XYZ file of C-alpha atoms in Angstrom:
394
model
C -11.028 -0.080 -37.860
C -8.714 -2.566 -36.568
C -9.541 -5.629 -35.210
C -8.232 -4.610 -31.669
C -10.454 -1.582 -31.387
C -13.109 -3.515 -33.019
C -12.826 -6.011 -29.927
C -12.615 -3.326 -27.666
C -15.999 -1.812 -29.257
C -17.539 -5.365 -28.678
C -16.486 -5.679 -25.487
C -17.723 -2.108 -24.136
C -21.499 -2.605 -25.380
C -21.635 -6.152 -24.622
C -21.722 -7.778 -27.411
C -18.806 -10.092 -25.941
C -18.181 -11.134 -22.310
C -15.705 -12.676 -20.595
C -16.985 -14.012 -17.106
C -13.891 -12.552 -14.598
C -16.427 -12.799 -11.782
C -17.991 -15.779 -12.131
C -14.508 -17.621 -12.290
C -13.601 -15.609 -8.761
C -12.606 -18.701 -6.784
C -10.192 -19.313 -9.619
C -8.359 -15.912 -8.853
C -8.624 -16.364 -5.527
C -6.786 -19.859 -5.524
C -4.190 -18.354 -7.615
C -3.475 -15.035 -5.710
C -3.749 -17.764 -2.235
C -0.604 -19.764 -3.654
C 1.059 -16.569 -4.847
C 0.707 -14.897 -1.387
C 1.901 -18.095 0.476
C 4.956 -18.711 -1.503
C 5.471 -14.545 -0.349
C 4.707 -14.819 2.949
C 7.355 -18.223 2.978
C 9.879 -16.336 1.427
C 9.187 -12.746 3.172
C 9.847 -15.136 6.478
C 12.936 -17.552 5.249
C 14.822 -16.005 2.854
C 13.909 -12.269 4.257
C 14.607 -9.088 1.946
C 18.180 -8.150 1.106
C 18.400 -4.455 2.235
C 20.866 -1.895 1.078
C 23.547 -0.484 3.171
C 21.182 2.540 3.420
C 18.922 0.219 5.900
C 21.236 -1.850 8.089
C 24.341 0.291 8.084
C 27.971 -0.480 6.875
C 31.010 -0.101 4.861
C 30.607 0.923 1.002
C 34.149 0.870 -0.974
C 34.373 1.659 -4.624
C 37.387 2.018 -6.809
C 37.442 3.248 -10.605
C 38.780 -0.121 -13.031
C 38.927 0.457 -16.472
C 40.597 -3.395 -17.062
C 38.646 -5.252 -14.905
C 36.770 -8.214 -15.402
C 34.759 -10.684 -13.901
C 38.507 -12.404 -12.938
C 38.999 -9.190 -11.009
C 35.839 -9.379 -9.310
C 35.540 -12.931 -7.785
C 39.616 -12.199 -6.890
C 38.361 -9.094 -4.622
C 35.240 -11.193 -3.169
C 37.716 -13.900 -1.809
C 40.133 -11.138 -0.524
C 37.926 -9.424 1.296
C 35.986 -12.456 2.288
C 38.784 -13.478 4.134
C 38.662 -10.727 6.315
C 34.794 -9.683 6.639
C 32.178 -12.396 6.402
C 29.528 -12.309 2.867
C 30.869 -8.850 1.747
C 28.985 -7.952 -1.883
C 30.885 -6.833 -4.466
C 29.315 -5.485 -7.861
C 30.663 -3.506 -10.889
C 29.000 -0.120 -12.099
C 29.380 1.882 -15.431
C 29.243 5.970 -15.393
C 30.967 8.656 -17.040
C 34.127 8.323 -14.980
C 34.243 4.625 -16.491
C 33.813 1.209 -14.804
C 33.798 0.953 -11.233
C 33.954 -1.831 -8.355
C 31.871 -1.377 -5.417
C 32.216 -3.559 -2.380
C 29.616 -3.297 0.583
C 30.165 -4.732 3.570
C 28.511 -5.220 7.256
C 30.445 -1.942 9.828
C 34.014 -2.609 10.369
C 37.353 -1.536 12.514
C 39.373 1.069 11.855
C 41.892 -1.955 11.124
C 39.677 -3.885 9.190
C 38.842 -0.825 6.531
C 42.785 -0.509 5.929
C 42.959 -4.306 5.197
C 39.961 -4.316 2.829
C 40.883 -0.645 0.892
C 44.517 -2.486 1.002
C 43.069 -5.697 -1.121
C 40.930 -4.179 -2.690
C 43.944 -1.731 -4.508
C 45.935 -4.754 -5.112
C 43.530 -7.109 -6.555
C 42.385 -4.312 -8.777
C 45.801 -3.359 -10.078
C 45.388 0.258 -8.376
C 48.101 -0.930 -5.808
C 47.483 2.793 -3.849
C 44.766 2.563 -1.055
C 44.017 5.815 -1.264
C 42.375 5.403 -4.770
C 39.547 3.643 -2.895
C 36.885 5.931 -1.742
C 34.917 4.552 1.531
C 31.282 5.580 2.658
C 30.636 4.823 5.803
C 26.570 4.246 6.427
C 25.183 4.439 10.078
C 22.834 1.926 10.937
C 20.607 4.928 13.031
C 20.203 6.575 9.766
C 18.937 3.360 7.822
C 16.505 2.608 11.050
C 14.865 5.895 10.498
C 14.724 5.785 6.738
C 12.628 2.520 7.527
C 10.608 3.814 10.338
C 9.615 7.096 7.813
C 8.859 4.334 5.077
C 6.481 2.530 7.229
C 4.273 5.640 8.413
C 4.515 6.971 4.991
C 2.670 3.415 3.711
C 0.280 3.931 6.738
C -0.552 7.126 6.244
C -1.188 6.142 2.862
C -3.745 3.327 3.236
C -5.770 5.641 5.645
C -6.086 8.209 3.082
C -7.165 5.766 0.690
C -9.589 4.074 2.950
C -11.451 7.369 3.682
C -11.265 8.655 -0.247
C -13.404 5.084 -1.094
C -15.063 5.308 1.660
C -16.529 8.334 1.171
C -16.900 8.910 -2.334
C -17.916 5.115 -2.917
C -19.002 3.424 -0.246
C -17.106 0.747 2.633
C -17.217 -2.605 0.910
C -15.559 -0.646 -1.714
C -12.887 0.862 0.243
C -12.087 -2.710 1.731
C -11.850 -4.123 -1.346
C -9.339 -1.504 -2.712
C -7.212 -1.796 0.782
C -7.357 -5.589 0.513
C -6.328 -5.232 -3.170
C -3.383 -2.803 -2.260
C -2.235 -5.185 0.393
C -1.984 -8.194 -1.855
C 0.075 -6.045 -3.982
C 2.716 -4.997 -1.775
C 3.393 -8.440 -0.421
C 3.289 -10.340 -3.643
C 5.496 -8.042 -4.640
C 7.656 -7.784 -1.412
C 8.019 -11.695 -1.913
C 9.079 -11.498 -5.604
C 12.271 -9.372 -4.009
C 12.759 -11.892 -1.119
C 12.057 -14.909 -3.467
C 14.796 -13.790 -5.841
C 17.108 -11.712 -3.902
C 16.536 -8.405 -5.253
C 18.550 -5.317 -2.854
C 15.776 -3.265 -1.310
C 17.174 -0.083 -1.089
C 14.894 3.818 -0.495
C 14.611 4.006 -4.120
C 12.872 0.470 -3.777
C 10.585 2.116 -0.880
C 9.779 4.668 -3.584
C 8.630 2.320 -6.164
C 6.615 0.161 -4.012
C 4.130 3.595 -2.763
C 4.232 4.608 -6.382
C 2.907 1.121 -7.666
C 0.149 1.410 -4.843
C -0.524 4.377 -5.789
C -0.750 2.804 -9.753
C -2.496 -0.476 -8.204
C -5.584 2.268 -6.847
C -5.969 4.515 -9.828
C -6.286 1.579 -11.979
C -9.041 -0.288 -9.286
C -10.699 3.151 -8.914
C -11.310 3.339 -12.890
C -12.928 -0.038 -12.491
C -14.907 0.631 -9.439
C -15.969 4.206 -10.853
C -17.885 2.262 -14.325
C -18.947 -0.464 -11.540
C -21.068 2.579 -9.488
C -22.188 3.576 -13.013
C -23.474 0.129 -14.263
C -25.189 -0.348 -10.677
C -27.107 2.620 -10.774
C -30.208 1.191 -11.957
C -30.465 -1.826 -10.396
C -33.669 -2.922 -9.515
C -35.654 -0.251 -12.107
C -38.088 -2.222 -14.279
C -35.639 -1.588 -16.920
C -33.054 -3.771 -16.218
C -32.730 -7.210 -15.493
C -29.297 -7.513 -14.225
C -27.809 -8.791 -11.030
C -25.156 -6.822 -9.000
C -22.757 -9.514 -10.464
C -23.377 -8.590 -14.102
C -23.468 -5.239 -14.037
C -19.647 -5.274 -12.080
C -18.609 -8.183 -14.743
C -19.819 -5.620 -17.314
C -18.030 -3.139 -16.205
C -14.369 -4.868 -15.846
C -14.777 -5.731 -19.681
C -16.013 -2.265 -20.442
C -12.642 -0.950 -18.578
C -10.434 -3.987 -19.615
C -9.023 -2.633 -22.589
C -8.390 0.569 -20.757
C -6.370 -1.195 -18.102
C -4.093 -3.208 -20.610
C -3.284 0.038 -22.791
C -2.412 2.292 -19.392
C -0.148 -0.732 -18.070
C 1.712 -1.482 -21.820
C 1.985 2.466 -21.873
C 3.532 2.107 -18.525
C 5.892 -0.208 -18.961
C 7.417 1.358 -21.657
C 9.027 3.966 -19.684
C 9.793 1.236 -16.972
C 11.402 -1.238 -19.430
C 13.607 1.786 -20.568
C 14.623 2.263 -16.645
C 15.267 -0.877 -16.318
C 17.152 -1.339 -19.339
C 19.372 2.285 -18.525
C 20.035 0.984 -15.236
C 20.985 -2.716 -16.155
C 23.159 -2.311 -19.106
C 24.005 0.818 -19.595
C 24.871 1.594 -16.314
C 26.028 -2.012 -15.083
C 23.666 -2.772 -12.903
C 23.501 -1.408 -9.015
C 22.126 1.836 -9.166
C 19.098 3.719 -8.189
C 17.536 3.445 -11.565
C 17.690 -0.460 -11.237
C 16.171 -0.491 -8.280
C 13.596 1.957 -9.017
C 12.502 0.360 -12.192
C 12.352 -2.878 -10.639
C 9.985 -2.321 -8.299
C 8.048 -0.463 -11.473
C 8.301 -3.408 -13.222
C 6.553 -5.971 -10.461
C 4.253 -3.882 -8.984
C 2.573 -2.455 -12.392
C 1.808 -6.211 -13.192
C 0.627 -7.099 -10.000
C -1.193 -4.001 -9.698
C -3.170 -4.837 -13.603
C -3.876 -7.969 -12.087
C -5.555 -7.080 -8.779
C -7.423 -4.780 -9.950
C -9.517 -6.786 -12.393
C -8.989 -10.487 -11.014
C -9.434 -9.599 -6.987
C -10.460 -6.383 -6.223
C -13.718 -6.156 -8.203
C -14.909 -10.186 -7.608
C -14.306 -9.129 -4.219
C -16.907 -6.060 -4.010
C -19.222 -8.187 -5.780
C -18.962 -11.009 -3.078
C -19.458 -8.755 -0.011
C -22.597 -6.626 -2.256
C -24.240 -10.101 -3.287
C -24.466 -10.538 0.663
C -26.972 -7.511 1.220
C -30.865 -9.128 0.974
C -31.511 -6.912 -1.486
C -29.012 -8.269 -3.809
C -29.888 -11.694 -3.187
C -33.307 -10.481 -4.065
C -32.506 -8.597 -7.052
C -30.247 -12.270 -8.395
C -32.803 -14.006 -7.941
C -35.534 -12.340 -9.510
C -32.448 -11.113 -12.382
C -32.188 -14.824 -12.881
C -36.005 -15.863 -13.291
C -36.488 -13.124 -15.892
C -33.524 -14.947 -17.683
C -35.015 -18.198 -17.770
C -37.643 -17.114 -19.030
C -35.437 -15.426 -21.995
C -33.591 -18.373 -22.424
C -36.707 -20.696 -22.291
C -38.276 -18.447 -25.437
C -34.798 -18.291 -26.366
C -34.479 -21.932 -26.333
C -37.979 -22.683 -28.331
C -36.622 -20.721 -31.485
C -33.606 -23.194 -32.258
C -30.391 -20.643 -29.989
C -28.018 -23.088 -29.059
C -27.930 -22.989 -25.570
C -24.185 -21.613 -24.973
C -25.676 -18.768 -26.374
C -27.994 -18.447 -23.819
C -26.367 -19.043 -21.053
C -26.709 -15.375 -18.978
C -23.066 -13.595 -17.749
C -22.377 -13.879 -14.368
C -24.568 -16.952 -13.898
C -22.938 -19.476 -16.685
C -22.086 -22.703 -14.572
C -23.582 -21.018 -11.321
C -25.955 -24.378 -10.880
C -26.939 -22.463 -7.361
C -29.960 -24.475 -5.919
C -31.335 -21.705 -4.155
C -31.553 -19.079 -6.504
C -32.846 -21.857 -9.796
C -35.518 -22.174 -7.232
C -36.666 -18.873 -6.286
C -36.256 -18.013 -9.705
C -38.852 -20.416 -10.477
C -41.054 -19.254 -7.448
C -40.527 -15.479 -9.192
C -42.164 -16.106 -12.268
C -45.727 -15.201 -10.962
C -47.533 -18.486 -10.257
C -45.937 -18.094 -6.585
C -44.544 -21.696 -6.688
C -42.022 -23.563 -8.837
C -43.331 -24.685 -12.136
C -42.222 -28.249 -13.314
C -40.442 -27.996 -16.924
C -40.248 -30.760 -19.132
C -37.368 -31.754 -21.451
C -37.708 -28.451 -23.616
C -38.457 -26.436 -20.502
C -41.834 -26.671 -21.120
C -45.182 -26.596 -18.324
C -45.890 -30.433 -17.783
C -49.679 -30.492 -17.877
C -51.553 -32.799 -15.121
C -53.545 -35.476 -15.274
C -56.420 -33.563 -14.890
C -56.209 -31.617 -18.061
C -54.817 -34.780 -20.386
C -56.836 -34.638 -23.532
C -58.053 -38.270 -24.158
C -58.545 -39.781 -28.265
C -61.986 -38.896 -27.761
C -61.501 -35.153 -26.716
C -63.746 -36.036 -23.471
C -63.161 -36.707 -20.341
C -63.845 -39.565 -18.073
């Protein structure tokens, strides 16, 4: 057996732990800065949407010689006559192509650009660049159907928790899905990335990635909590859910490395072999974020999330704190055969230090008040019961 599987063996019965929701505030600080440099750069820098979106003028001209000479020779010209016109180069079977877009133009102003465009390209003959003319209606309602498509989504997904789990559940998921889309919407804006409906189609197939892989988590998190509270367990909401995020961890690493495989290839097809500018780069792009934002969510923020709004019922608290006193008491016998004490430190409480549940813990372990402990977490004995030398008392 190899020593990854071996791991993986550990880590499904227990035998190892990592504490993901103990360290929650952790997460939370990091997904906090990731979602306000987002937000900044979702409302500074903005996305950078495809003709398909705001309408325009798309011109593209087959050139076997050119290079990137050619190129920045074609973005002056036609920067002279339209303002921040994008020009890129694309590869296909017909051989290497140049493809300006630009914001809608005159009748006049499409013979000047198709006329520089020929020159600077060698072509010299207008007519050997093809023009695509985008309406700006038809790029409104592509984002419109985009939009109710995404709500129509999260609804769906809200009721499926909601009632095969339960609510806090279902808000956690939706609050997981949400930090997806706009870290990842931010990554696009941060770096400039065109967001074109092949884009749109990545980001609901990532969110749809981002909730299978919180639902497997959730799904051994109902499991583990089943028996809470049973005489046979002494395990706190908080445990059980950190238990089952390492049970499924491996799981959620193989399915995204699996994943990205294909993606990567995409990516790779679109970039390179293709030149970069096509629906495959855009597609696998939004792949590419979203399956690593989605891995993340679902084991850093979604599931410390349900355990924070489940460690708020009464019942909960109850069930920590009496979780908790049985522990001490394990750790305390624990401590009086030689363990170090890292190794008895209980997962999901290492480093808690919470004042009110050390001392209800104490007031759980049947004398109905908090015991005093000594150095070795021993009973200190009264006055009244101090043996003297002469084994009487006064």
């Amino acid at each position: 057996m190899s020593a990854h599987n071996s791991w993986g063996n550990r880590l499904y019965r227990g035998e190892v732990s990592y504490d993901f929701i103990g360290k929650q505030k952790r997460w939370y600080g990091l997904s906090g800065a990731l979602l306000l440099i987002s937000i900044v750069s979702l409302l500074t820098l903005g996305l950078n949407f495809t003709l398909d979106f705001r309408g325009g003028s798309q011109f593209d001209i087959v050139a076997p010689n050119s290079s990137s000479e050619t190129v920045s020779k074609i973005q002056d010209g036609v920067g002279a006559i339209v303002k921040d016109p994008t020009v890129q180069t694309s590869t296909d079977t017909a051989g290497k192509h140049i493809i300006v877009k630009t914001t809608p133009l005159s009748s006049d102003q499409l013979a000047q650009v198709r006329q520089v465009i020929a020159t600077d390209s060698g072509a010299k003959d207008p007519n050997a660049v093809g023009v695509t003319l985008v309406s700006g209606s038809w790029g409104h309602e592509i984002t419109q159907k985009a939009i109710e498509g995404l709500i129509i989504f999260v609804a769906l997904v809200m009721l499926y928790l909601a009632v095969f789990y339960e609510w806090k559940m279902a808000l956690s998921g939706i609050i997981a899905l949400i930090h997806d889309l706009v870290i990842t919407a931010g990554i696009y804006a941060l770096i400039g990335f065109e967001v074109s409906p092949a884009t749109v189609i990545g980001f609901l197939t990532i969110l749809g990635y981002s909730l299978y892989d919180t639902v497997v988590v959730f799904d051994k998190v109902r499991e583990n909590t089943k028996g809470l509270g049973s005489a046979k367990t002494d395990q706190s909401y908080t445990q059980a859910a950190n238990l089952a995020v390492n049970q499924t961890l491996i799981r959620s690493l193989n399915t995204s490395l699996i994943a990205l495989i294909p993606v990567a290839s995409l990516l790779f097809a679109g970039t390179v072999v293709s030149g970069g500018a096509g629906v495959l780069q855009d597609l696998a792009l939004a792949l590419l974020v979203g399956i690593a934002v989605g891995t993340y969510s679902s084991i850093f923020i979604a599931t410390p999330l349900l355990a924070d709004l489940k460690e708020r019922e009464p019942e909960m608290r109850t069930l920590k704190r009496k979780a908790l006193g049985a522990q001490n008491k394990a750790a305390a016998r624990a401590e009086r055969s030689g363990v170090p004490t890292q190794d008895r430190l209980a997962p999901g409480f290492a480093g808690a230090g919470d004042g009110d549940d050390l001392e209800a813990a104490g007031a759980a372990e049947g004398s109905g008040r908090e015991v005093p402990r000594g150095p070795r977490n021993q009973p200190v004995r009264g006055d009244r019961g101090r043996n003297r030398p002469s084994g009487k008392r006064r």
